[in-house]
Amino acid sequence: MKRFLLLTLLLPIFLSLKAQEGSRWSLGPRMSLYTNTGDRAIVGLGAFARYCPTDELRIEPSILGLCSSGCSIDANLDLHYLFHLNNHWTIYPLMGVAVNEIGDWAVGINVGAGFDFRVAKRWDLTAGMKWMPMFKSSRRNPIAITLGGCYRF
């Protein structure tokens, strides 16, 4: 079951590598800080892909390795609604699904917001925050603060 859920969340990343259209695709590294996990803050390092089917919508699958007392994984699939403030700034609310192993495997949802800042023609800096309520009664619901960069194809 764990492998099936992980494969389901990773499938969009693999599909995104197949065909790339001008400026609709982007890839990048990400660092996340998970708070409200029960013990202490946890750092996650990983990657994300983005695809924009329209100018306002963006799909973002991501996977991070969590650096805690034991190795664990956080896989997400988020949907962003983009508000382009000007040529450099974009803000967005997000909703999505998450599968992670912070102490024990659980599935949940993501609710949050973020922004992108264009630093060059094809490079963006990105930051965000999301609350991750998990569907398991014994788990705390982490809050993830993210920072990353991406290259737009």
Coordinates of C-alpha atoms in Angstrom, one line a residue:
M1 CA 0.0 0.0 0.0
K2 CA 2.8 2.4 0.9
R3 CA 4.5 1.8 -2.5
F4 CA 1.3 2.3 -4.3
L5 CA 0.6 5.7 -2.7
L6 CA 4.2 6.8 -3.3
L7 CA 4.1 5.7 -6.9
T8 CA 0.7 7.6 -7.4
L9 CA 2.3 10.8 -6.1
L10 CA 5.5 10.4 -8.1
L11 CA 3.8 9.6 -11.4
P12 CA 3.2 13.3 -12.3
I13 CA 6.9 13.9 -11.9
F14 CA 7.9 11.1 -14.3
L15 CA 5.2 12.2 -16.8
S16 CA 6.5 15.8 -16.6
L17 CA 9.9 14.7 -17.9
K18 CA 8.4 13.3 -21.1
A19 CA 7.3 16.4 -22.9
Q20 CA 8.2 19.9 -22.1
E21 CA 6.5 22.9 -23.6
G22 CA 7.9 26.5 -23.5
S23 CA 7.7 28.0 -20.0
R24 CA 4.9 25.8 -18.8
W25 CA 7.3 23.4 -17.0
S26 CA 9.8 24.0 -14.2
L27 CA 12.0 22.0 -11.9
G28 CA 13.9 22.8 -8.8
P29 CA 15.3 22.0 -5.4
R30 CA 13.5 22.7 -2.2
M31 CA 14.2 22.8 1.6
S32 CA 11.3 22.6 4.1
L33 CA 11.1 23.1 7.8
Y34 CA 8.4 21.0 9.5
T35 CA 7.1 22.4 12.7
N36 CA 4.4 21.1 15.1
T37 CA 5.6 17.5 14.6
G38 CA 5.5 16.5 18.2
D39 CA 9.2 16.4 19.2
R40 CA 11.1 19.1 17.4
A41 CA 11.4 20.8 14.0
I42 CA 12.4 18.5 11.1
V43 CA 14.3 19.6 8.0
G44 CA 13.4 18.2 4.6
L45 CA 15.4 18.3 1.4
G46 CA 14.1 17.4 -2.0
A47 CA 12.8 18.4 -5.4
F48 CA 9.7 19.6 -7.1
A49 CA 8.3 19.9 -10.6
R50 CA 5.7 22.3 -11.9
Y51 CA 3.3 22.3 -14.8
C52 CA 1.0 25.2 -15.8
P53 CA -1.9 24.0 -17.9
T54 CA -3.3 27.6 -17.9
D55 CA -1.9 31.0 -16.9
E56 CA -3.8 30.8 -13.6
L57 CA -3.4 27.1 -12.6
R58 CA -0.3 25.1 -11.7
I59 CA 0.2 21.5 -10.7
E60 CA 3.2 20.8 -8.4
P61 CA 4.3 17.3 -7.4
S62 CA 7.2 17.1 -4.9
I63 CA 9.2 14.7 -2.9
L64 CA 11.4 15.4 0.1
G65 CA 13.6 13.3 2.3
L66 CA 13.1 14.2 6.0
C67 CA 16.2 14.4 8.1
S68 CA 15.0 13.4 11.6
S69 CA 16.0 10.6 14.0
G70 CA 15.2 8.1 11.2
C71 CA 15.0 8.7 7.4
S72 CA 11.5 9.3 6.2
I73 CA 9.7 10.7 3.1
D74 CA 7.2 13.4 2.4
A75 CA 5.4 13.3 -1.1
N76 CA 3.0 16.0 -2.1
L77 CA 0.7 16.8 -5.1
D78 CA -0.5 20.4 -4.9
L79 CA -2.7 22.7 -7.0
H80 CA -1.9 26.4 -7.1
Y81 CA -4.1 29.3 -8.3
L82 CA -1.8 32.0 -9.5
F83 CA -2.2 35.8 -9.0
H84 CA 0.4 37.6 -11.2
L85 CA 1.1 40.9 -9.4
N86 CA 3.6 42.1 -12.0
N87 CA 6.4 40.7 -14.1
H88 CA 8.4 39.6 -11.0
W89 CA 6.0 38.6 -8.3
T90 CA 3.4 35.9 -8.2
I91 CA 1.3 34.8 -5.1
Y92 CA -0.8 31.7 -4.8
P93 CA -3.1 29.8 -2.5
L94 CA -2.6 26.0 -2.6
M95 CA -4.5 22.8 -1.9
G96 CA -3.3 19.3 -2.3
V97 CA -2.7 15.8 -0.9
A98 CA 0.3 14.5 1.1
V99 CA 1.7 11.2 2.1
N100 CA 4.5 11.2 4.7
E101 CA 6.2 9.2 7.4
I102 CA 6.8 11.6 10.3
G103 CA 6.8 8.9 12.9
D104 CA 4.3 6.7 11.1
W105 CA 2.8 6.6 7.6
A106 CA -0.2 8.8 7.1
V107 CA -2.2 10.5 4.3
G108 CA -3.5 14.0 4.6
I109 CA -4.3 17.3 2.8
N110 CA -2.3 20.5 2.3
V111 CA -3.7 24.0 2.7
G112 CA -1.5 27.0 2.4
A113 CA 0.0 29.8 0.3
G114 CA 3.2 30.9 -1.3
F115 CA 4.9 33.3 -3.6
D116 CA 7.4 33.3 -6.5
F117 CA 9.9 36.0 -7.3
R118 CA 11.5 36.0 -10.8
V119 CA 15.3 36.7 -10.4
A120 CA 16.2 36.1 -14.1
K121 CA 14.6 35.2 -17.4
R122 CA 14.2 31.5 -16.5
W123 CA 14.9 31.4 -12.8
D124 CA 12.5 31.9 -9.8
L125 CA 12.9 31.9 -6.1
T126 CA 9.9 30.4 -4.3
A127 CA 8.7 30.3 -0.7
G128 CA 5.6 29.1 1.0
M129 CA 3.8 27.8 4.1
K130 CA 1.3 25.0 4.3
W131 CA -0.7 23.3 7.1
M132 CA -0.8 19.5 6.6
P133 CA -3.8 18.0 8.5
M134 CA -3.2 14.2 8.5
F135 CA -6.0 11.6 8.6
K136 CA -4.7 9.8 11.6
S137 CA -6.0 10.6 15.1
S138 CA -2.7 10.0 16.9
R139 CA -0.7 12.4 14.7
R140 CA 0.0 16.1 15.0
N141 CA -0.7 18.2 12.0
P142 CA 2.6 19.7 10.8
I143 CA 3.1 23.1 9.4
A144 CA 5.7 23.2 6.6
I145 CA 7.7 26.3 5.7
T146 CA 9.4 25.9 2.3
L147 CA 12.2 27.7 0.4
G148 CA 13.4 26.8 -3.1
G149 CA 14.4 27.8 -6.6
C150 CA 13.3 26.6 -10.0
Y151 CA 14.3 26.7 -13.6
R152 CA 11.5 27.3 -16.1
F153 CA 11.8 25.5 -19.5

